[in-house]
Coordinates of N, CA and C in Angstrom, one line a residue:
M1 N 5.0 -12.2 11.3 CA 5.1 -12.0 9.4 C 5.6 -13.9 10.0
T2 N 5.2 -14.4 8.7 CA 6.0 -15.7 8.2 C 6.4 -15.5 7.0
V3 N 5.6 -14.4 6.4 CA 7.0 -14.3 4.8 C 7.5 -13.9 4.8
D4 N 8.5 -13.6 3.7 CA 10.0 -13.6 3.9 C 10.4 -11.9 3.6
P5 N 10.0 -11.0 5.2 CA 10.4 -9.1 4.2 C 11.3 -8.8 3.2
D6 N 12.3 -10.0 3.6 CA 13.1 -9.2 2.0 C 12.6 -9.7 0.8
H7 N 11.6 -10.0 0.9 CA 10.7 -10.6 -0.5 C 9.8 -9.8 -0.3
S8 N 9.4 -8.9 0.7 CA 8.2 -7.4 0.4 C 8.9 -6.8 0.2
F9 N 10.6 -5.7 0.5 CA 11.2 -5.1 0.2 C 11.0 -5.5 -1.5
E10 N 12.3 -6.3 -1.8 CA 11.7 -6.6 -3.0 C 11.1 -6.0 -4.3
D11 N 10.0 -7.0 -3.2 CA 8.9 -6.8 -4.5 C 8.1 -5.2 -4.6
A12 N 8.1 -4.8 -3.1 CA 7.5 -3.2 -3.1 C 8.3 -2.7 -3.6
A13 N 9.6 -2.9 -4.0 CA 11.3 -2.1 -5.5 C 10.8 -2.6 -6.4
L14 N 10.1 -3.7 -6.2 CA 9.5 -3.2 -8.3 C 8.9 -3.5 -9.0
V15 N 7.7 -3.2 -7.6 CA 6.7 -2.5 -8.0 C 6.1 -1.0 -8.0
L16 N 6.5 -0.4 -7.2 CA 7.9 1.0 -7.3 C 8.6 1.0 -8.6
D17 N 9.2 0.7 -9.6 CA 10.3 0.8 -10.4 C 9.3 0.7 -11.4
Q18 N 8.5 -0.3 -11.6 CA 7.5 -0.2 -12.8 C 6.7 0.9 -12.6
A19 N 6.5 0.9 -11.9 CA 4.9 2.5 -11.7 C 5.6 3.1 -11.9
L20 N 7.0 3.7 -11.3 CA 8.0 4.0 -12.1 C 7.8 4.9 -13.8
A21 N 7.6 4.0 -14.6 CA 8.5 3.5 -15.9 C 7.2 3.3 -16.8
G22 N 5.8 3.5 -15.4 CA 4.4 3.9 -15.8 C 4.3 2.5 -16.7
D23 N 4.5 1.3 -15.8 CA 4.4 -0.2 -16.2 C 2.9 -0.7 -15.6
G24 N 1.8 -0.4 -16.0 CA 0.8 -1.0 -14.7 C 0.0 -2.5 -15.4
R25 N 0.5 -2.6 -16.1 CA 0.1 -3.7 -15.9 C 1.3 -4.8 -15.7
A26 N 2.5 -4.9 -15.6 CA 3.2 -5.4 -14.8 C 3.4 -5.3 -13.7
V27 N 3.1 -4.4 -12.9 CA 2.2 -3.4 -11.4 C 1.4 -4.5 -10.9
A28 N 0.6 -5.4 -11.9 CA -0.3 -5.1 -11.4 C -0.2 -7.0 -11.9
G29 N 0.9 -7.3 -12.7 CA 1.3 -8.9 -12.6 C 1.8 -9.0 -10.9
T30 N 3.1 -7.7 -11.3 CA 3.3 -8.4 -9.9 C 3.0 -8.4 -8.7
L31 N 1.8 -7.8 -8.0 CA 1.6 -7.4 -7.6 C 0.4 -9.3 -7.7
D32 N -0.3 -9.4 -8.3 CA -1.2 -11.0 -8.1 C 0.1 -11.7 -8.2
Q33 N 0.8 -11.3 -8.5 CA 2.1 -12.9 -8.6 C 3.0 -13.2 -6.6
V34 N 2.4 -11.8 -5.8 CA 3.0 -11.4 -4.8 C 1.6 -12.4 -3.9
V35 N 0.0 -12.4 -4.0 CA -1.2 -12.7 -3.7 C -0.7 -13.7 -3.7
K36 N -0.4 -14.6 -4.8 CA -0.2 -15.9 -5.3 C 0.8 -16.7 -4.9
R37 N 2.2 -15.8 -4.4 CA 3.0 -16.7 -3.6 C 2.9 -17.1 -2.0
D38 N 2.2 -16.1 -1.3 CA 1.8 -15.7 -0.2 C 0.9 -15.1 0.1
G39 N -0.3 -15.0 0.0 CA -1.1 -14.4 0.5 C -1.3 -13.0 0.6
S40 N -2.5 -13.2 2.0 CA -2.9 -12.0 2.3 C -2.0 -10.5 3.1
E41 N -1.1 -12.2 4.0 CA 0.3 -12.1 4.5 C 1.4 -10.7 3.5
G42 N 1.1 -11.4 2.6 CA 2.5 -11.1 1.5 C 1.8 -9.8 0.4
A43 N 1.1 -9.8 0.3 CA -0.2 -8.0 0.2 C -0.1 -7.7 0.8
Y44 N -0.5 -8.0 2.6 CA 0.0 -6.8 3.7 C 1.3 -6.0 3.7
N45 N 2.8 -7.0 4.1 CA 4.0 -6.2 3.6 C 4.3 -5.2 2.9
V46 N 4.5 -6.1 1.6 CA 4.5 -5.5 -0.1 C 3.1 -3.9 0.7
A47 N 2.4 -3.6 0.8 CA 1.7 -2.8 1.4 C 2.5 -2.0 1.8
W48 N 2.5 -2.3 2.7 CA 3.2 -2.0 4.4 C 4.7 -1.1 4.3
C49 N 5.1 -1.9 3.2 CA 6.6 -0.9 2.0 C 5.8 0.0 1.3
L50 N 5.2 -0.3 0.4 CA 4.4 0.2 -0.6 C 4.1 2.1 0.9
A51 N 2.7 1.8 1.7 CA 2.6 3.3 2.6 C 4.0 3.3 3.4
G52 N 5.2 2.9 3.4 CA 6.1 3.8 4.8 C 7.0 5.1 2.7
E53 N 6.8 4.7 1.3 CA 7.1 5.0 0.8 C 6.5 6.4 1.3
L54 N 5.1 7.0 0.7 CA 3.6 6.9 0.2 C 4.6 8.2 2.0
A55 N 4.4 8.1 2.8 CA 4.7 8.2 3.8 C 5.9 9.4 4.3
G56 N 7.1 8.7 3.7 CA 8.5 9.2 3.4 C 9.2 9.6 5.5
D57 N 10.6 9.6 5.6 CA 11.0 9.4 6.4 C 11.2 10.7 7.2
G58 N 10.9 10.2 8.0 CA 10.4 11.8 9.4 C 9.2 12.1 10.1
V59 N 8.8 10.9 9.7 CA 6.9 10.2 10.0 C 6.6 10.8 11.9
R60 N 6.8 11.1 12.0 CA 6.9 10.9 14.0 C 5.2 10.6 14.7
A61 N 5.8 9.9 15.7 CA 5.3 8.9 15.8 C 4.0 10.0 17.2
G62 N 3.1 8.8 17.2 CA 2.3 9.9 17.9 C 0.6 9.3 16.7
A63 N -0.5 10.2 17.7 CA -1.4 9.0 17.5 C -2.0 11.0 16.0
W64 N -1.6 10.1 14.6 CA -2.2 11.0 13.5 C -3.9 10.8 12.9
A65 N -4.5 12.0 12.4 CA -5.9 12.5 12.2 C -6.6 11.8 10.5
L66 N -6.9 11.2 10.3 CA -7.1 11.1 8.6 C -7.9 11.7 8.4
D67 N -7.7 13.2 7.7 CA -7.9 14.1 7.0 C -8.3 13.9 5.2
F68 N -8.7 13.7 5.7 CA -9.8 13.4 4.1 C -11.1 13.7 4.1
P69 N -11.7 15.1 3.3 CA -12.7 15.4 3.2 C -13.1 14.7 2.3
G70 N -14.8 14.5 2.6 CA -15.9 13.5 1.2 C -14.9 12.4 1.7
I71 N -14.4 11.7 2.5 CA -14.1 10.0 2.7 C -15.3 9.0 1.8
D72 N -16.4 9.5 2.9 CA -16.8 9.0 2.6 C -18.4 8.8 0.7
E73 N -17.8 9.2 0.8 CA -18.1 8.8 -0.9 C -16.9 9.5 -2.2
A74 N -15.4 8.9 -2.1 CA -14.6 8.8 -2.7 C -15.4 7.3 -2.8
A75 N -14.5 6.5 -4.2 CA -14.4 5.6 -4.6 C -13.5 4.6 -4.2
Y76 N -13.7 3.0 -4.0 CA -13.4 1.7 -2.4 C -12.2 1.9 -3.4
D77 N -11.1 2.6 -3.9 CA -10.1 1.9 -3.8 C -9.1 3.4 -3.1
A78 N -10.0 4.5 -2.7 CA -9.8 5.9 -2.3 C -9.9 5.5 -1.2
R79 N -10.6 5.5 -0.7 CA -10.8 5.1 0.7 C -10.1 4.3 1.7
W80 N -9.5 3.1 0.6 CA -8.8 2.0 1.8 C -7.4 2.7 1.6
V81 N -7.2 3.5 0.5 CA -5.7 3.8 0.1 C -4.7 5.0 1.9
A82 N -6.6 5.8 2.1 CA -6.1 6.9 3.0 C -6.0 6.0 4.3
R83 N -7.7 5.9 3.7 CA -7.4 4.2 5.6 C -5.7 3.1 5.8
F84 N -5.5 2.8 4.7 CA -3.9 1.7 5.0 C -3.5 2.9 5.5
V85 N -3.2 4.1 4.9 CA -2.3 5.2 5.4 C -2.1 5.3 6.9
S86 N -3.0 5.9 6.7 CA -3.0 6.5 8.3 C -3.4 5.5 9.3
A87 N -2.9 4.0 8.7 CA -2.9 2.5 9.2 C -1.9 3.1 10.1
Y88 N -0.6 2.7 8.2 CA 0.5 2.8 8.4 C 1.2 3.9 9.3
V89 N 0.9 5.1 8.9 CA 1.5 6.6 10.4 C 1.6 6.1 11.6
N90 N 0.4 5.6 12.4 CA 0.2 5.8 13.7 C 0.5 4.4 13.7
S91 N 1.4 3.0 13.4 CA 1.7 2.4 13.4 C 0.3 1.6 13.8
D92 N -0.3 0.9 13.1 CA -1.2 0.4 14.3 C -2.3 -0.8 12.9
E93 N -1.5 -2.4 12.8 CA -0.7 -3.5 12.5 C -1.7 -4.0 12.2
P94 N -2.6 -4.6 13.4 CA -4.0 -4.9 13.0 C -4.8 -4.6 12.0
T95 N -4.9 -2.6 12.3 CA -6.0 -2.8 10.9 C -5.7 -2.3 10.2
G96 N -4.2 -2.6 10.0 CA -3.9 -2.8 7.9 C -3.9 -3.9 7.7
E97 N -4.1 -4.9 8.5 CA -4.3 -6.0 8.3 C -6.2 -6.5 8.3
A98 N -6.9 -5.3 9.6 CA -7.9 -6.6 8.3 C -8.7 -5.5 7.3
L99 N -7.5 -4.2 7.2 CA -7.1 -4.1 5.8 C -7.2 -4.6 5.1
I100 N -6.6 -5.3 4.1 CA -6.0 -6.1 3.4 C -7.1 -7.1 3.4
G101 N -7.9 -7.8 4.8 CA -8.7 -9.1 4.4 C -10.3 -8.4 4.1
A102 N -10.6 -7.2 4.3 CA -11.4 -7.1 4.1 C -11.4 -6.4 2.2
A103 N -10.8 -5.8 1.8 CA -10.2 -5.6 0.4 C -9.7 -7.4 -0.5
L104 N -9.9 -7.9 0.4 CA -9.8 -9.6 0.0 C -10.8 -10.4 -0.5
A105 N -12.1 -9.4 0.7 CA -13.2 -10.6 1.2 C -13.9 -9.6 -0.2
D106 N -13.9 -7.8 -0.1 CA -14.7 -7.5 -1.9 C -14.0 -7.8 -2.7
G107 N -13.0 -8.3 -3.2 CA -12.5 -8.7 -4.8 C -12.1 -7.1 -4.7
Q108 N -11.8 -6.4 -4.2 CA -11.3 -5.5 -3.8 C -9.3 -4.8 -4.1
L109 N -9.3 -5.7 -3.5 CA -7.5 -6.0 -3.2 C -6.8 -5.3 -4.2
P110 N -7.1 -6.2 -5.7 CA -5.9 -5.3 -6.7 C -5.6 -4.1 -7.1
Q111 N -7.2 -3.9 -7.2 CA -7.9 -2.2 -7.4 C -6.8 -1.5 -6.0
C112 N -7.1 -1.9 -5.6 CA -6.6 -0.8 -3.7 C -5.4 -1.0 -4.5
L113 N -4.5 -2.2 -4.1 CA -2.8 -2.1 -4.2 C -2.6 -1.3 -5.6
L114 N -3.4 -1.8 -6.7 CA -2.7 -0.4 -8.1 C -3.0 0.5 -7.3
T115 N -4.0 1.6 -7.1 CA -3.9 2.1 -6.2 C -3.0 3.0 -5.6
L116 N -3.0 2.3 -4.4 CA -1.4 2.3 -3.6 C -0.5 2.8 -3.9
A117 N 0.4 2.2 -4.9 CA 1.1 1.2 -5.8 C 0.7 3.6 -6.8
G118 N 0.1 3.9 -7.1 CA 0.3 5.0 -7.9 C -0.1 6.2 -7.2
S119 N -0.2 6.3 -5.7 CA -0.5 7.2 -4.3 C 0.7 7.4 -4.3
T120 N 1.3 5.8 -4.4 CA 2.8 6.7 -3.5 C 3.6 6.9 -5.1
V121 N 3.6 6.5 -6.5 CA 4.6 6.9 -7.6 C 4.5 8.4 -7.7
A122 N 3.1 8.7 -7.6 CA 2.5 10.4 -8.0 C 3.0 11.7 -6.6
T123 N 3.5 11.2 -5.3 CA 4.3 11.7 -3.7 C 5.6 11.2 -4.6
K124 N 5.6 10.3 -5.2 CA 7.3 10.0 -4.7 C 8.1 11.5 -5.4
R125 N 7.6 11.5 -7.2 CA 7.4 12.3 -7.6 C 7.5 13.9 -8.0
R126 N 5.9 14.0 -7.0 CA 5.6 14.8 -6.7 C 7.2 15.2 -5.1
R127 N 7.7 14.9 -5.0 CA 8.8 15.0 -3.9 C 10.3 15.5 -4.6
E128 N 10.4 15.1 -5.2 CA 11.4 14.8 -6.1 C 11.6 16.4 -7.7
S129 N 10.5 17.2 -6.9 CA 10.4 17.8 -8.1 C 10.9 19.7 -7.4

């Protein structure tokens, strides 16, 4: 990756703070700025950070299977998030990059990133309660 990883961590932290505050407009604006500034690589890096937060600490290395009954009937963004998080827990960066590229080509990247941020925040809140 040629994008500064420090920006990615800072951007992901900002997105999480905004999402935790319930400011969806700010989340969308931050994600849009990341894509404008760093392109798909920036989006990938921020998404990878968010997936890491969603997966949490202590994920054991190994082959993980995606267990999402009815995934083929789920909305595009929900399928994308499930597959992206699966790529993250399997350390499958090529699949993660391909998912970013596909969502970008399909015009779905902003919604996918918003859904990932929302899922990450929901998981974080559930863990903390």
